[in-house]
Structure formats: structure tokens, C-alpha cells
Amino acid sequence: MTGTMLYYLSNANLPGKKAHTIQQMKMCQAFASCGEEVCFVHPSHGTSETIQWETLADYYGLETRFRIETLPSLQSRPDVPDKVGLLTMTGTLTGWLLKESSTGRLGEDDILYSRNYYPTFAFSELRSILPQNRRPTTVLEHHDIISAYGKERFFRSVDGVVCITEALKEYDLATYDVTDPFVAPDGVDLTPYAGLSKKFARRQLDIPADETVVAYTGHLYPGKGGQVLAAAADRIDATVYVVGGYPADVERVKTTVEPADNVVLTGFVDPSDIPLYQVAADILVAPYTRSARDYISPLKLFEYMAAGRPIVASDLSVLKEVLTDGENALLAEPGDSDALAEAVTRVLSDTDLAQQLSATVSEQVRQYTWRRRAERILSYVQDLR
């Protein structure tokens, strides 16, 4: 679908350490690589700095350029109450959308693709005053339960909904007046993994070539499970890398778990360096606990697949939308460090199983690229028209 402008509406603070910023940047690049003219629209979060493309390209590993529109907002300023910041963000972005529509730069041939609830809701309510030829196709990308005001009306007002999991689609169908949401799991950019060898990755990270490495990459928020892997490490015959996490979260893990000597806590790592740690590993672990959100589609899952390493993950129904026990992963009881250590040890001791799991994910990951996801979403949007 070409000849249109795709406005990607976000509330992201860039560049950022959170996974949702990676997802949004990669999706904008993927839409652009499909031939769409992409404009990423987001608030300034209280700063006066203009986000430079080169900064984002270097930080997120982007290659396909797209336009970035940073709008002034008081959101996230420490001297401004949260509600005031939210109101300024909503007003600024909604006003900008109305201006673009009233001047004809945003029209019925264009797409408003959003992960920013409030301005999208406000614009959807106000677009009825615009001529038909000034109303873009409006699509919400839905990642979690929305608790905000007016959500029932909002879901009726948008043209389409993209859910990241089947579980979230079923929730939306049971809760809102919405017609058949489209399911598009998250994805991965295969480019950073192409031609990246374990030998090279370990050399870059100063990891001995003969060391057995089990790794987790990601934040250390409650529910993510990095702490569970750290607790299981004393029963794993390997060096256990827990890669990522803010300093306060790393200290919390150290205090609550008192990790064994074979645990390496790296703290935050730039997104562009994450593939090195993943490819350097012998096994990659996604040990989510039952307190994890019920509708997650973790980026790390697809990154692990791209790295081509055996995966050990938690036995959660939402993860089983992608993973099958014994086929492309081993699944363990969530939050159980004994079960996790047992599953990791099984893969370490069974070369045939490890090779089978690796081969399967290496083949399956091709259906989960950001480019493939963008193509499927654009096809869905075309059908909405």
C-alpha cells in the first residue's frame, strides 16, 4: 500500500531504555521499508531538544529513514503534575492532528496508527466535524488492558484494532463493541543477527570461548523472571548472565537473591549490543512468573529465536501462542527456580535436543520479522477501507 502517509502516534520518550521504544522504532522502519511514507509523532516530554534521526539510528540500529515530529509537551517534567503533563500532551497532539487534517495534509488516503490512547481518542471524537476526505483510517495497536476514561466509546470510534496476542483479542471481543481485531505478535529485526557468530560475539564481550553460558536479556521488573534465573544459578553448571536492568533493580536482585558466584549481572546494555549477548549464549532463558501481564508478546522471545539458541521459557498460555514444549523450547513451571534449573540442565546435557530446538527456532523466526508484521498489518488496514 503506497501513496499514503502513515502517521505513527506515540507517547514514547526517545531515545529510551524500555522495550516499547524499540518496538515502535522497528515498526516505523518496517512500515517505511514496505514503501509507506512514515511520520512518527510523539511529545517532547518536557525538553526543548529536537530528536535527531542519526541519534535514533545509532541507538536502535535503524537503517531505513522515516520522518520524526516531536511536539512540545510538559509531560514528564518534574515540576509539572502528572495530570497537567498528560493534558498538555493530549492537547498538543490532538491539535496537531486537527491542523494536519484541516490543511489537507492528513486525509482519507492516510493512516493514523496509534499506541497513544488519549490524543487518538480525542481526535476520533472530533474527526466527525471534518469533511470525509480529511478523515484518515484510524487503527489502534493494543498491548494491554486499558483502564482509561471512555475506553468503550473509544473502541467503537476507531476503524481497526491490532492486538499483540490471541488472548488480548479474546478479551477485547468479550469486553468491547469491536469487530474482529487483527492479531500480530511482536517481531524481530534479523539484520543484527545475520552472520554474527558465537566466536565473534564472545570475543567482543570478553567471554571465554570454552565457557558454558546461560543468559537472560531484558529488564528486571517484577514478573520478568530475571530474578528467578539468578536464584536458580547455583543449580546450573554454567556461567549465568543476567543482562539488563536499571541500577536499582540490579541492587534489588543482589539483595533479595544473593546470587551465586557463577552469576554475572551486567546492568543496562544498549539495545544495539543485546544481539552479542544472545548469540554468545548456549541457552537463552525467558523465565516469566505468573505475575507477568496476561497478554504479553515479549520482544526477547523473538530475539532469542533470531539468535538461533535453545530456549527455556515459562509454561504460560500466552507464551504458548509462539512456543511449543519440546518442539521449539522447553517450558518450565513459572516462578519455580528448581524447575527452571532442571530444564536448563536437561538442554545442557542433551546435545541432540539442543540442536533440534535451535534448528526449529531458526526456521520459525522468519515468520516473525518486523517487515513481515508490517506487511500483514498493512494488508489488514487495506481491507478496512
mmCIF file of C-alpha atoms in Angstrom:
data_model
loop_
_atom_site.group_PDB
_atom_site.id
_atom_site.type_symbol
_atom_site.label_atom_id
_atom_site.label_comp_id
_atom_site.label_asym_id
_atom_site.label_seq_id
_atom_site.Cartn_x
_atom_site.Cartn_y
_atom_site.Cartn_z
ATOM 1 C CA MET A 1 0.000 0.000 0.000
ATOM 2 C CA THR A 2 1.854 3.096 -1.209
ATOM 3 C CA GLY A 3 0.939 6.694 -1.972
ATOM 4 C CA THR A 4 -0.243 7.295 1.595
ATOM 5 C CA MET A 5 1.274 8.826 4.714
ATOM 6 C CA LEU A 6 1.311 6.635 7.800
ATOM 7 C CA TYR A 7 1.294 8.725 10.966
ATOM 8 C CA TYR A 8 2.554 6.640 13.885
ATOM 9 C CA LEU A 9 1.200 8.307 17.031
ATOM 10 C CA SER A 10 3.169 7.554 20.192
ATOM 11 C CA ASN A 11 3.812 8.704 23.738
ATOM 12 C CA ALA A 12 7.411 7.441 23.701
ATOM 13 C CA ASN A 13 10.269 9.367 25.283
ATOM 14 C CA LEU A 14 13.194 8.865 22.908
ATOM 15 C CA PRO A 15 15.766 7.522 22.991
ATOM 16 C CA GLY A 16 14.623 5.252 25.798
ATOM 17 C CA LYS A 17 15.636 2.109 27.629
ATOM 18 C CA LYS A 18 12.211 0.467 27.579
ATOM 19 C CA ALA A 19 11.211 -2.278 25.165
ATOM 20 C CA HIS A 20 8.216 -0.380 23.816
ATOM 21 C CA THR A 21 10.515 2.265 22.322
ATOM 22 C CA ILE A 22 12.456 -0.438 20.473
ATOM 23 C CA GLN A 23 9.220 -1.945 19.179
ATOM 24 C CA GLN A 24 7.936 1.378 17.883
ATOM 25 C CA MET A 25 11.167 2.370 16.160
ATOM 26 C CA LYS A 26 11.476 -1.037 14.495
ATOM 27 C CA MET A 27 7.854 -0.916 13.325
ATOM 28 C CA CYS A 28 8.264 2.560 11.835
ATOM 29 C CA GLN A 29 11.307 1.300 9.969
ATOM 30 C CA ALA A 30 9.382 -1.775 8.817
ATOM 31 C CA PHE A 31 6.437 0.292 7.553
ATOM 32 C CA ALA A 32 8.902 2.529 5.707
ATOM 33 C CA SER A 33 10.660 -0.467 4.170
ATOM 34 C CA CYS A 34 7.260 -1.565 2.820
ATOM 35 C CA GLY A 35 7.096 1.659 0.824
ATOM 36 C CA GLU A 36 4.998 3.761 3.205
ATOM 37 C CA GLU A 37 5.808 7.394 3.918
ATOM 38 C CA VAL A 38 6.077 7.267 7.717
ATOM 39 C CA CYS A 39 5.848 10.135 10.196
ATOM 40 C CA PHE A 40 6.499 9.252 13.847
ATOM 41 C CA VAL A 41 4.630 11.752 16.047
ATOM 42 C CA HIS A 42 5.393 11.996 19.770
ATOM 43 C CA PRO A 43 5.572 14.530 22.637
ATOM 44 C CA SER A 44 8.801 16.146 23.796
ATOM 45 C CA HIS A 45 8.382 15.064 27.439
ATOM 46 C CA GLY A 46 9.277 18.482 28.772
ATOM 47 C CA THR A 47 12.511 19.045 26.885
ATOM 48 C CA SER A 48 13.260 21.521 24.126
ATOM 49 C CA GLU A 49 15.643 19.207 22.312
ATOM 50 C CA THR A 50 14.889 18.101 18.771
ATOM 51 C CA ILE A 51 15.330 14.376 18.274
ATOM 52 C CA GLN A 52 17.848 13.764 15.516
ATOM 53 C CA TRP A 53 17.462 10.830 13.143
ATOM 54 C CA GLU A 54 21.146 9.971 13.493
ATOM 55 C CA THR A 55 20.755 9.614 17.272
ATOM 56 C CA LEU A 56 17.872 7.170 16.925
ATOM 57 C CA ALA A 57 19.503 5.264 14.072
ATOM 58 C CA ASP A 58 22.636 4.670 16.114
ATOM 59 C CA TYR A 59 20.805 3.828 19.345
ATOM 60 C CA TYR A 60 18.227 1.465 17.844
ATOM 61 C CA GLY A 61 20.189 0.157 14.882
ATOM 62 C CA LEU A 62 17.920 1.718 12.238
ATOM 63 C CA GLU A 63 18.721 1.905 8.538
ATOM 64 C CA THR A 64 15.524 2.947 6.726
ATOM 65 C CA ARG A 65 14.851 6.636 7.370
ATOM 66 C CA PHE A 66 11.439 7.988 8.367
ATOM 67 C CA ARG A 67 10.197 11.398 9.433
ATOM 68 C CA ILE A 68 10.080 12.333 13.135
ATOM 69 C CA GLU A 69 7.745 15.017 14.506
ATOM 70 C CA THR A 70 8.482 15.950 18.137
ATOM 71 C CA LEU A 71 5.751 18.187 19.590
ATOM 72 C CA PRO A 72 6.117 20.398 22.691
ATOM 73 C CA SER A 73 4.694 18.968 25.894
ATOM 74 C CA LEU A 74 5.090 19.427 29.658
ATOM 75 C CA GLN A 75 4.712 15.703 30.212
ATOM 76 C CA SER A 76 7.438 14.122 32.404
ATOM 77 C CA ARG A 77 8.727 17.437 33.732
ATOM 78 C CA PRO A 78 9.426 17.023 37.473
ATOM 79 C CA ASP A 79 7.907 20.434 38.285
ATOM 80 C CA VAL A 80 4.630 19.667 36.488
ATOM 81 C CA PRO A 81 1.865 17.459 37.980
ATOM 82 C CA ASP A 82 1.297 14.253 36.007
ATOM 83 C CA LYS A 83 -2.287 15.153 35.083
ATOM 84 C CA VAL A 84 -1.227 18.559 33.778
ATOM 85 C CA GLY A 85 1.525 16.953 31.729
ATOM 86 C CA LEU A 86 -0.952 14.424 30.328
ATOM 87 C CA LEU A 87 -3.389 17.187 29.397
ATOM 88 C CA THR A 88 -0.719 19.208 27.583
ATOM 89 C CA MET A 89 0.431 16.122 25.690
ATOM 90 C CA THR A 90 -3.139 15.249 24.703
ATOM 91 C CA GLY A 91 -3.983 18.804 23.685
ATOM 92 C CA THR A 92 -0.796 19.342 21.689
ATOM 93 C CA LEU A 93 -1.001 16.083 19.743
ATOM 94 C CA THR A 94 -4.753 16.350 19.150
ATOM 95 C CA GLY A 95 -4.380 19.938 17.969
ATOM 96 C CA TRP A 96 -1.577 18.953 15.633
ATOM 97 C CA LEU A 97 -3.681 16.163 14.112
ATOM 98 C CA LEU A 98 -6.631 18.511 13.598
ATOM 99 C CA LYS A 99 -4.346 21.090 11.988
ATOM 100 C CA GLU A 100 -2.891 18.473 9.645
ATOM 101 C CA SER A 101 -6.417 17.368 8.705
ATOM 102 C CA SER A 102 -7.842 20.864 8.256
ATOM 103 C CA THR A 103 -4.988 21.828 5.929
ATOM 104 C CA GLY A 104 -5.389 18.645 3.888
ATOM 105 C CA ARG A 105 -2.045 17.123 4.815
ATOM 106 C CA LEU A 106 -3.859 14.351 6.705
ATOM 107 C CA GLY A 107 -6.750 12.860 4.773
ATOM 108 C CA GLU A 108 -8.802 9.812 3.907
ATOM 109 C CA ASP A 109 -5.959 8.176 1.980
ATOM 110 C CA ASP A 110 -3.697 8.291 5.046
ATOM 111 C CA ILE A 111 -3.337 6.062 8.093
ATOM 112 C CA LEU A 112 -3.303 7.125 11.736
ATOM 113 C CA TYR A 113 -1.651 4.214 13.529
ATOM 114 C CA SER A 114 -1.563 4.699 17.251
ATOM 115 C CA ARG A 115 -0.105 3.494 20.528
ATOM 116 C CA ASN A 116 -1.113 6.732 22.281
ATOM 117 C CA TYR A 117 -4.616 6.455 23.709
ATOM 118 C CA TYR A 118 -5.704 9.939 24.776
ATOM 119 C CA PRO A 119 -4.954 12.046 21.667
ATOM 120 C CA THR A 120 -6.240 9.253 19.430
ATOM 121 C CA PHE A 121 -9.479 9.131 21.439
ATOM 122 C CA ALA A 122 -9.824 12.916 21.309
ATOM 123 C CA PHE A 123 -9.134 13.040 17.575
ATOM 124 C CA SER A 124 -11.561 10.165 16.918
ATOM 125 C CA GLU A 125 -14.276 12.082 18.761
ATOM 126 C CA LEU A 126 -13.572 15.294 16.852
ATOM 127 C CA ARG A 127 -12.962 13.938 13.370
ATOM 128 C CA SER A 128 -16.725 13.780 12.710
ATOM 129 C CA ILE A 129 -16.621 17.561 12.247
ATOM 130 C CA LEU A 130 -14.113 17.144 9.425
ATOM 131 C CA PRO A 131 -15.096 16.533 5.801
ATOM 132 C CA GLN A 132 -14.966 12.867 4.828
ATOM 133 C CA ASN A 133 -11.901 13.418 2.686
ATOM 134 C CA ARG A 134 -9.992 14.704 5.750
ATOM 135 C CA ARG A 135 -10.581 11.622 7.912
ATOM 136 C CA PRO A 136 -7.720 9.093 7.958
ATOM 137 C CA THR A 137 -8.168 5.399 8.635
ATOM 138 C CA THR A 138 -7.513 5.155 12.386
ATOM 139 C CA VAL A 139 -6.017 1.993 13.887
ATOM 140 C CA LEU A 140 -5.118 1.242 17.498
ATOM 141 C CA GLU A 141 -2.277 -1.133 18.304
ATOM 142 C CA HIS A 142 -3.441 -2.694 21.568
ATOM 143 C CA HIS A 143 -0.877 -4.090 24.028
ATOM 144 C CA ASP A 144 -2.645 -4.333 27.381
ATOM 145 C CA ILE A 145 -5.916 -3.715 29.176
ATOM 146 C CA ILE A 146 -6.890 -0.041 29.003
ATOM 147 C CA SER A 147 -8.221 1.419 32.250
ATOM 148 C CA ALA A 148 -8.650 4.968 30.975
ATOM 149 C CA TYR A 149 -11.835 7.013 30.711
ATOM 150 C CA GLY A 150 -14.084 6.405 27.713
ATOM 151 C CA LYS A 151 -12.497 3.166 26.539
ATOM 152 C CA GLU A 152 -15.802 1.564 25.485
ATOM 153 C CA ARG A 153 -16.646 4.549 23.279
ATOM 154 C CA PHE A 154 -13.061 4.685 22.015
ATOM 155 C CA PHE A 155 -13.090 1.127 20.691
ATOM 156 C CA ARG A 156 -16.263 1.919 18.741
ATOM 157 C CA SER A 157 -14.735 5.052 17.239
ATOM 158 C CA VAL A 158 -11.550 3.608 15.707
ATOM 159 C CA ASP A 159 -11.606 1.834 12.356
ATOM 160 C CA GLY A 160 -9.470 -1.118 13.405
ATOM 161 C CA VAL A 161 -7.630 -2.753 16.295
ATOM 162 C CA VAL A 162 -4.353 -4.685 16.133
ATOM 163 C CA CYS A 163 -3.772 -6.959 19.151
ATOM 164 C CA ILE A 164 -0.390 -8.452 20.008
ATOM 165 C CA THR A 165 -1.826 -11.785 21.211
ATOM 166 C CA GLU A 166 -4.846 -14.013 20.690
ATOM 167 C CA ALA A 167 -5.516 -13.705 24.431
ATOM 168 C CA LEU A 168 -5.881 -9.928 24.139
ATOM 169 C CA LYS A 169 -8.122 -10.292 21.096
ATOM 170 C CA GLU A 170 -10.438 -12.589 23.049
ATOM 171 C CA TYR A 171 -10.510 -10.075 25.895
ATOM 172 C CA ASP A 172 -11.405 -7.233 23.522
ATOM 173 C CA LEU A 173 -14.164 -9.241 21.866
ATOM 174 C CA ALA A 174 -15.649 -10.117 25.253
ATOM 175 C CA THR A 175 -15.349 -6.578 26.644
ATOM 176 C CA TYR A 176 -15.860 -4.027 23.879
ATOM 177 C CA ASP A 177 -18.054 -3.413 20.867
ATOM 178 C CA VAL A 178 -15.243 -4.216 18.451
ATOM 179 C CA THR A 179 -15.287 -6.159 15.186
ATOM 180 C CA ASP A 180 -12.713 -8.925 14.767
ATOM 181 C CA PRO A 181 -9.410 -7.398 15.932
ATOM 182 C CA PHE A 182 -6.339 -8.415 13.961
ATOM 183 C CA VAL A 183 -3.630 -10.368 15.789
ATOM 184 C CA ALA A 184 0.012 -9.517 15.053
ATOM 185 C CA PRO A 185 2.572 -10.791 17.579
ATOM 186 C CA ASP A 186 5.663 -8.711 18.103
ATOM 187 C CA GLY A 187 8.722 -9.419 15.993
ATOM 188 C CA VAL A 188 12.430 -9.015 15.436
ATOM 189 C CA ASP A 189 14.926 -7.449 13.057
ATOM 190 C CA LEU A 190 17.092 -10.257 11.690
ATOM 191 C CA THR A 191 19.776 -7.897 10.347
ATOM 192 C CA PRO A 192 21.857 -7.625 13.571
ATOM 193 C CA TYR A 193 21.993 -11.426 13.793
ATOM 194 C CA ALA A 194 22.957 -12.120 10.184
ATOM 195 C CA GLY A 195 26.456 -13.565 10.048
ATOM 196 C CA LEU A 196 27.013 -12.990 13.777
ATOM 197 C CA SER A 197 28.927 -15.972 15.170
ATOM 198 C CA LYS A 198 29.269 -17.140 18.750
ATOM 199 C CA LYS A 199 33.050 -16.875 18.440
ATOM 200 C CA PHE A 200 32.910 -13.219 17.353
ATOM 201 C CA ALA A 201 30.266 -12.292 19.961
ATOM 202 C CA ARG A 202 32.294 -13.793 22.783
ATOM 203 C CA ARG A 203 35.441 -12.084 21.632
ATOM 204 C CA GLN A 204 33.640 -8.731 21.639
ATOM 205 C CA LEU A 205 32.319 -9.369 25.159
ATOM 206 C CA ASP A 206 35.488 -10.954 26.579
ATOM 207 C CA ILE A 207 33.686 -14.225 27.303
ATOM 208 C CA PRO A 208 35.998 -17.274 27.151
ATOM 209 C CA ALA A 209 35.380 -19.473 24.115
ATOM 210 C CA ASP A 210 35.160 -22.637 26.242
ATOM 211 C CA GLU A 211 32.763 -21.236 28.854
ATOM 212 C CA THR A 212 29.197 -22.596 29.041
ATOM 213 C CA VAL A 213 26.836 -19.623 29.094
ATOM 214 C CA VAL A 214 23.164 -19.409 30.046
ATOM 215 C CA ALA A 215 21.681 -15.947 29.543
ATOM 216 C CA TYR A 216 18.645 -13.779 30.171
ATOM 217 C CA THR A 217 18.342 -10.403 28.438
ATOM 218 C CA GLY A 218 15.862 -7.745 29.445
ATOM 219 C CA HIS A 219 14.693 -5.613 32.323
ATOM 220 C CA LEU A 220 14.465 -6.879 35.893
ATOM 221 C CA TYR A 221 10.934 -5.690 36.596
ATOM 222 C CA PRO A 222 8.738 -7.951 38.754
ATOM 223 C CA GLY A 223 7.248 -10.676 36.585
ATOM 224 C CA LYS A 224 10.064 -10.700 34.013
ATOM 225 C CA GLY A 225 11.853 -13.534 35.825
ATOM 226 C CA GLY A 226 15.470 -12.424 35.741
ATOM 227 C CA GLN A 227 15.494 -12.812 39.497
ATOM 228 C CA VAL A 228 14.263 -16.419 39.183
ATOM 229 C CA LEU A 229 17.176 -17.301 36.907
ATOM 230 C CA ALA A 230 19.625 -15.669 39.322
ATOM 231 C CA ALA A 231 18.133 -17.761 42.131
ATOM 232 C CA ALA A 232 18.412 -20.958 40.054
ATOM 233 C CA ALA A 233 22.046 -20.376 39.107
ATOM 234 C CA ASP A 234 23.545 -22.367 41.986
ATOM 235 C CA ARG A 235 21.989 -25.489 40.429
ATOM 236 C CA ILE A 236 23.184 -24.742 36.885
ATOM 237 C CA ASP A 237 26.628 -25.863 35.745
ATOM 238 C CA ALA A 238 27.336 -22.759 33.657
ATOM 239 C CA THR A 239 28.031 -19.060 33.897
ATOM 240 C CA VAL A 240 24.665 -17.320 34.140
ATOM 241 C CA TYR A 241 24.422 -13.876 32.552
ATOM 242 C CA VAL A 242 21.526 -11.652 33.592
ATOM 243 C CA VAL A 243 21.787 -8.877 31.023
ATOM 244 C CA GLY A 244 19.909 -5.627 31.586
ATOM 245 C CA GLY A 245 18.125 -3.744 34.326
ATOM 246 C CA TYR A 246 18.235 -0.333 35.936
ATOM 247 C CA PRO A 247 20.760 0.067 38.798
ATOM 248 C CA ALA A 248 18.030 -0.062 41.463
ATOM 249 C CA ASP A 249 16.669 -3.317 40.031
ATOM 250 C CA VAL A 250 20.131 -4.870 39.875
ATOM 251 C CA GLU A 251 20.670 -3.972 43.536
ATOM 252 C CA ARG A 252 17.291 -5.449 44.444
ATOM 253 C CA VAL A 253 18.247 -8.764 42.830
ATOM 254 C CA LYS A 254 21.577 -8.757 44.642
ATOM 255 C CA THR A 255 19.855 -8.095 47.961
ATOM 256 C CA THR A 256 16.931 -10.498 47.663
ATOM 257 C CA VAL A 257 18.634 -13.395 45.891
ATOM 258 C CA GLU A 258 22.290 -13.098 46.905
ATOM 259 C CA PRO A 259 23.326 -14.669 43.575
ATOM 260 C CA ALA A 260 25.901 -17.445 43.414
ATOM 261 C CA ASP A 261 29.425 -16.778 42.177
ATOM 262 C CA ASN A 262 28.534 -18.013 38.682
ATOM 263 C CA VAL A 263 26.081 -15.126 38.112
ATOM 264 C CA VAL A 264 27.055 -12.035 36.102
ATOM 265 C CA LEU A 265 24.712 -9.044 36.456
ATOM 266 C CA THR A 266 25.600 -6.618 33.662
ATOM 267 C CA GLY A 267 23.090 -3.844 34.285
ATOM 268 C CA PHE A 268 21.648 -1.897 31.358
ATOM 269 C CA VAL A 269 23.100 -2.661 27.930
ATOM 270 C CA ASP A 270 22.485 -0.571 24.789
ATOM 271 C CA PRO A 271 19.888 -2.230 22.528
ATOM 272 C CA SER A 272 22.431 -2.450 19.707
ATOM 273 C CA ASP A 273 24.639 -4.699 21.892
ATOM 274 C CA ILE A 274 21.936 -7.138 23.001
ATOM 275 C CA PRO A 275 22.391 -9.494 19.992
ATOM 276 C CA LEU A 276 26.025 -10.031 21.039
ATOM 277 C CA TYR A 277 24.986 -11.420 24.414
ATOM 278 C CA GLN A 278 22.222 -13.537 22.902
ATOM 279 C CA VAL A 279 24.439 -15.089 20.228
ATOM 280 C CA ALA A 280 27.244 -15.602 22.772
ATOM 281 C CA ALA A 281 24.962 -17.809 24.896
ATOM 282 C CA ASP A 282 24.498 -21.568 24.759
ATOM 283 C CA ILE A 283 20.957 -21.321 26.154
ATOM 284 C CA LEU A 284 18.594 -18.348 26.393
ATOM 285 C CA VAL A 285 16.021 -18.142 29.171
ATOM 286 C CA ALA A 286 12.651 -16.342 29.405
ATOM 287 C CA PRO A 287 11.613 -17.180 32.991
ATOM 288 C CA TYR A 288 8.427 -15.109 33.346
ATOM 289 C CA THR A 289 6.468 -15.535 36.567
ATOM 290 C CA ARG A 290 2.694 -15.758 36.906
ATOM 291 C CA SER A 291 2.622 -12.074 37.834
ATOM 292 C CA ALA A 292 3.633 -11.193 34.275
ATOM 293 C CA ARG A 293 0.938 -9.489 32.234
ATOM 294 C CA ASP A 294 -1.553 -11.927 30.770
ATOM 295 C CA TYR A 295 -1.283 -10.514 27.246
ATOM 296 C CA ILE A 296 2.475 -10.148 26.692
ATOM 297 C CA SER A 297 4.254 -10.709 23.394
ATOM 298 C CA PRO A 298 7.858 -10.309 24.591
ATOM 299 C CA LEU A 299 10.421 -8.886 22.202
ATOM 300 C CA LYS A 300 13.078 -11.065 23.807
ATOM 301 C CA LEU A 301 11.256 -14.205 22.694
ATOM 302 C CA PHE A 302 11.695 -13.324 19.033
ATOM 303 C CA GLU A 303 15.221 -12.040 19.595
ATOM 304 C CA TYR A 304 16.088 -15.381 21.175
ATOM 305 C CA MET A 305 14.693 -17.140 18.119
ATOM 306 C CA ALA A 306 16.752 -14.893 15.834
ATOM 307 C CA ALA A 307 19.874 -15.772 17.818
ATOM 308 C CA GLY A 308 19.227 -19.433 16.997
ATOM 309 C CA ARG A 309 19.809 -20.658 20.533
ATOM 310 C CA PRO A 310 17.813 -23.229 22.538
ATOM 311 C CA ILE A 311 15.123 -21.503 24.585
ATOM 312 C CA VAL A 312 13.919 -22.363 28.075
ATOM 313 C CA ALA A 313 10.784 -20.399 28.976
ATOM 314 C CA SER A 314 7.919 -20.345 31.432
ATOM 315 C CA ASP A 315 4.880 -22.511 30.814
ATOM 316 C CA LEU A 316 2.385 -19.670 30.357
ATOM 317 C CA SER A 317 -0.550 -19.871 27.952
ATOM 318 C CA VAL A 318 0.279 -16.553 26.280
ATOM 319 C CA LEU A 319 3.847 -17.713 25.532
ATOM 320 C CA LYS A 320 2.453 -20.930 24.086
ATOM 321 C CA GLU A 321 0.917 -18.890 21.277
ATOM 322 C CA VAL A 322 4.504 -18.966 19.929
ATOM 323 C CA LEU A 323 6.291 -21.729 21.850
ATOM 324 C CA THR A 324 5.558 -25.461 21.942
ATOM 325 C CA ASP A 325 7.172 -27.561 24.657
ATOM 326 C CA GLY A 326 9.742 -29.944 23.224
ATOM 327 C CA GLU A 327 9.412 -28.527 19.698
ATOM 328 C CA ASN A 328 10.928 -25.041 19.770
ATOM 329 C CA ALA A 329 11.520 -24.607 23.512
ATOM 330 C CA LEU A 330 11.479 -26.348 26.864
ATOM 331 C CA LEU A 331 8.817 -24.952 29.178
ATOM 332 C CA ALA A 332 9.133 -24.867 32.958
ATOM 333 C CA GLU A 333 6.791 -24.034 35.833
ATOM 334 C CA PRO A 334 6.651 -20.231 36.163
ATOM 335 C CA GLY A 335 8.483 -18.804 39.152
ATOM 336 C CA ASP A 336 9.958 -22.177 40.171
ATOM 337 C CA SER A 337 13.751 -21.935 40.291
ATOM 338 C CA ASP A 338 14.103 -25.712 40.762
ATOM 339 C CA ALA A 339 12.036 -26.438 37.641
ATOM 340 C CA LEU A 340 13.957 -23.797 35.708
ATOM 341 C CA ALA A 341 17.334 -25.229 36.728
ATOM 342 C CA GLU A 342 16.151 -28.726 35.787
ATOM 343 C CA ALA A 343 15.015 -27.616 32.308
ATOM 344 C CA VAL A 344 18.252 -25.725 31.649
ATOM 345 C CA THR A 345 20.316 -28.706 32.809
ATOM 346 C CA ARG A 346 18.355 -31.011 30.532
ATOM 347 C CA VAL A 347 19.216 -28.902 27.483
ATOM 348 C CA LEU A 348 22.855 -28.582 28.523
ATOM 349 C CA SER A 349 23.184 -32.352 28.865
ATOM 350 C CA ASP A 350 21.303 -33.333 25.683
ATOM 351 C CA THR A 351 23.146 -32.174 22.561
ATOM 352 C CA ASP A 352 20.562 -33.623 20.178
ATOM 353 C CA LEU A 353 17.726 -31.793 21.935
ATOM 354 C CA ALA A 354 19.676 -28.534 21.944
ATOM 355 C CA GLN A 355 20.379 -28.803 18.218
ATOM 356 C CA GLN A 356 16.748 -29.616 17.444
ATOM 357 C CA LEU A 357 15.441 -26.634 19.430
ATOM 358 C CA SER A 358 17.975 -24.339 17.752
ATOM 359 C CA ALA A 359 17.149 -25.533 14.247
ATOM 360 C CA THR A 360 13.410 -25.151 14.801
ATOM 361 C CA VAL A 361 13.533 -21.566 16.079
ATOM 362 C CA SER A 362 15.975 -20.567 13.351
ATOM 363 C CA GLU A 363 13.426 -21.679 10.762
ATOM 364 C CA GLN A 364 10.302 -20.361 12.503
ATOM 365 C CA VAL A 365 11.658 -16.877 13.249
ATOM 366 C CA ARG A 366 11.343 -15.890 9.587
ATOM 367 C CA GLN A 367 7.595 -15.507 10.046
ATOM 368 C CA TYR A 368 8.131 -13.075 12.938
ATOM 369 C CA THR A 369 10.208 -10.318 11.346
ATOM 370 C CA TRP A 370 9.144 -6.704 11.760
ATOM 371 C CA ARG A 371 8.909 -6.436 7.966
ATOM 372 C CA ARG A 372 6.548 -9.416 7.793
ATOM 373 C CA ARG A 373 4.489 -7.975 10.638
ATOM 374 C CA ALA A 374 4.227 -4.617 8.869
ATOM 375 C CA GLU A 375 3.125 -6.286 5.633
ATOM 376 C CA ARG A 376 0.365 -8.190 7.427
ATOM 377 C CA ILE A 377 -0.863 -5.089 9.250
ATOM 378 C CA LEU A 378 -0.914 -3.009 6.061
ATOM 379 C CA SER A 379 -2.939 -5.734 4.357
ATOM 380 C CA TYR A 380 -5.404 -5.617 7.261
ATOM 381 C CA VAL A 381 -5.643 -1.822 7.023
ATOM 382 C CA GLN A 382 -6.292 -2.052 3.287
ATOM 383 C CA ASP A 383 -9.213 -4.392 3.997
ATOM 384 C CA LEU A 384 -10.696 -1.844 6.430
ATOM 385 C CA ARG A 385 -11.181 0.688 3.638
#
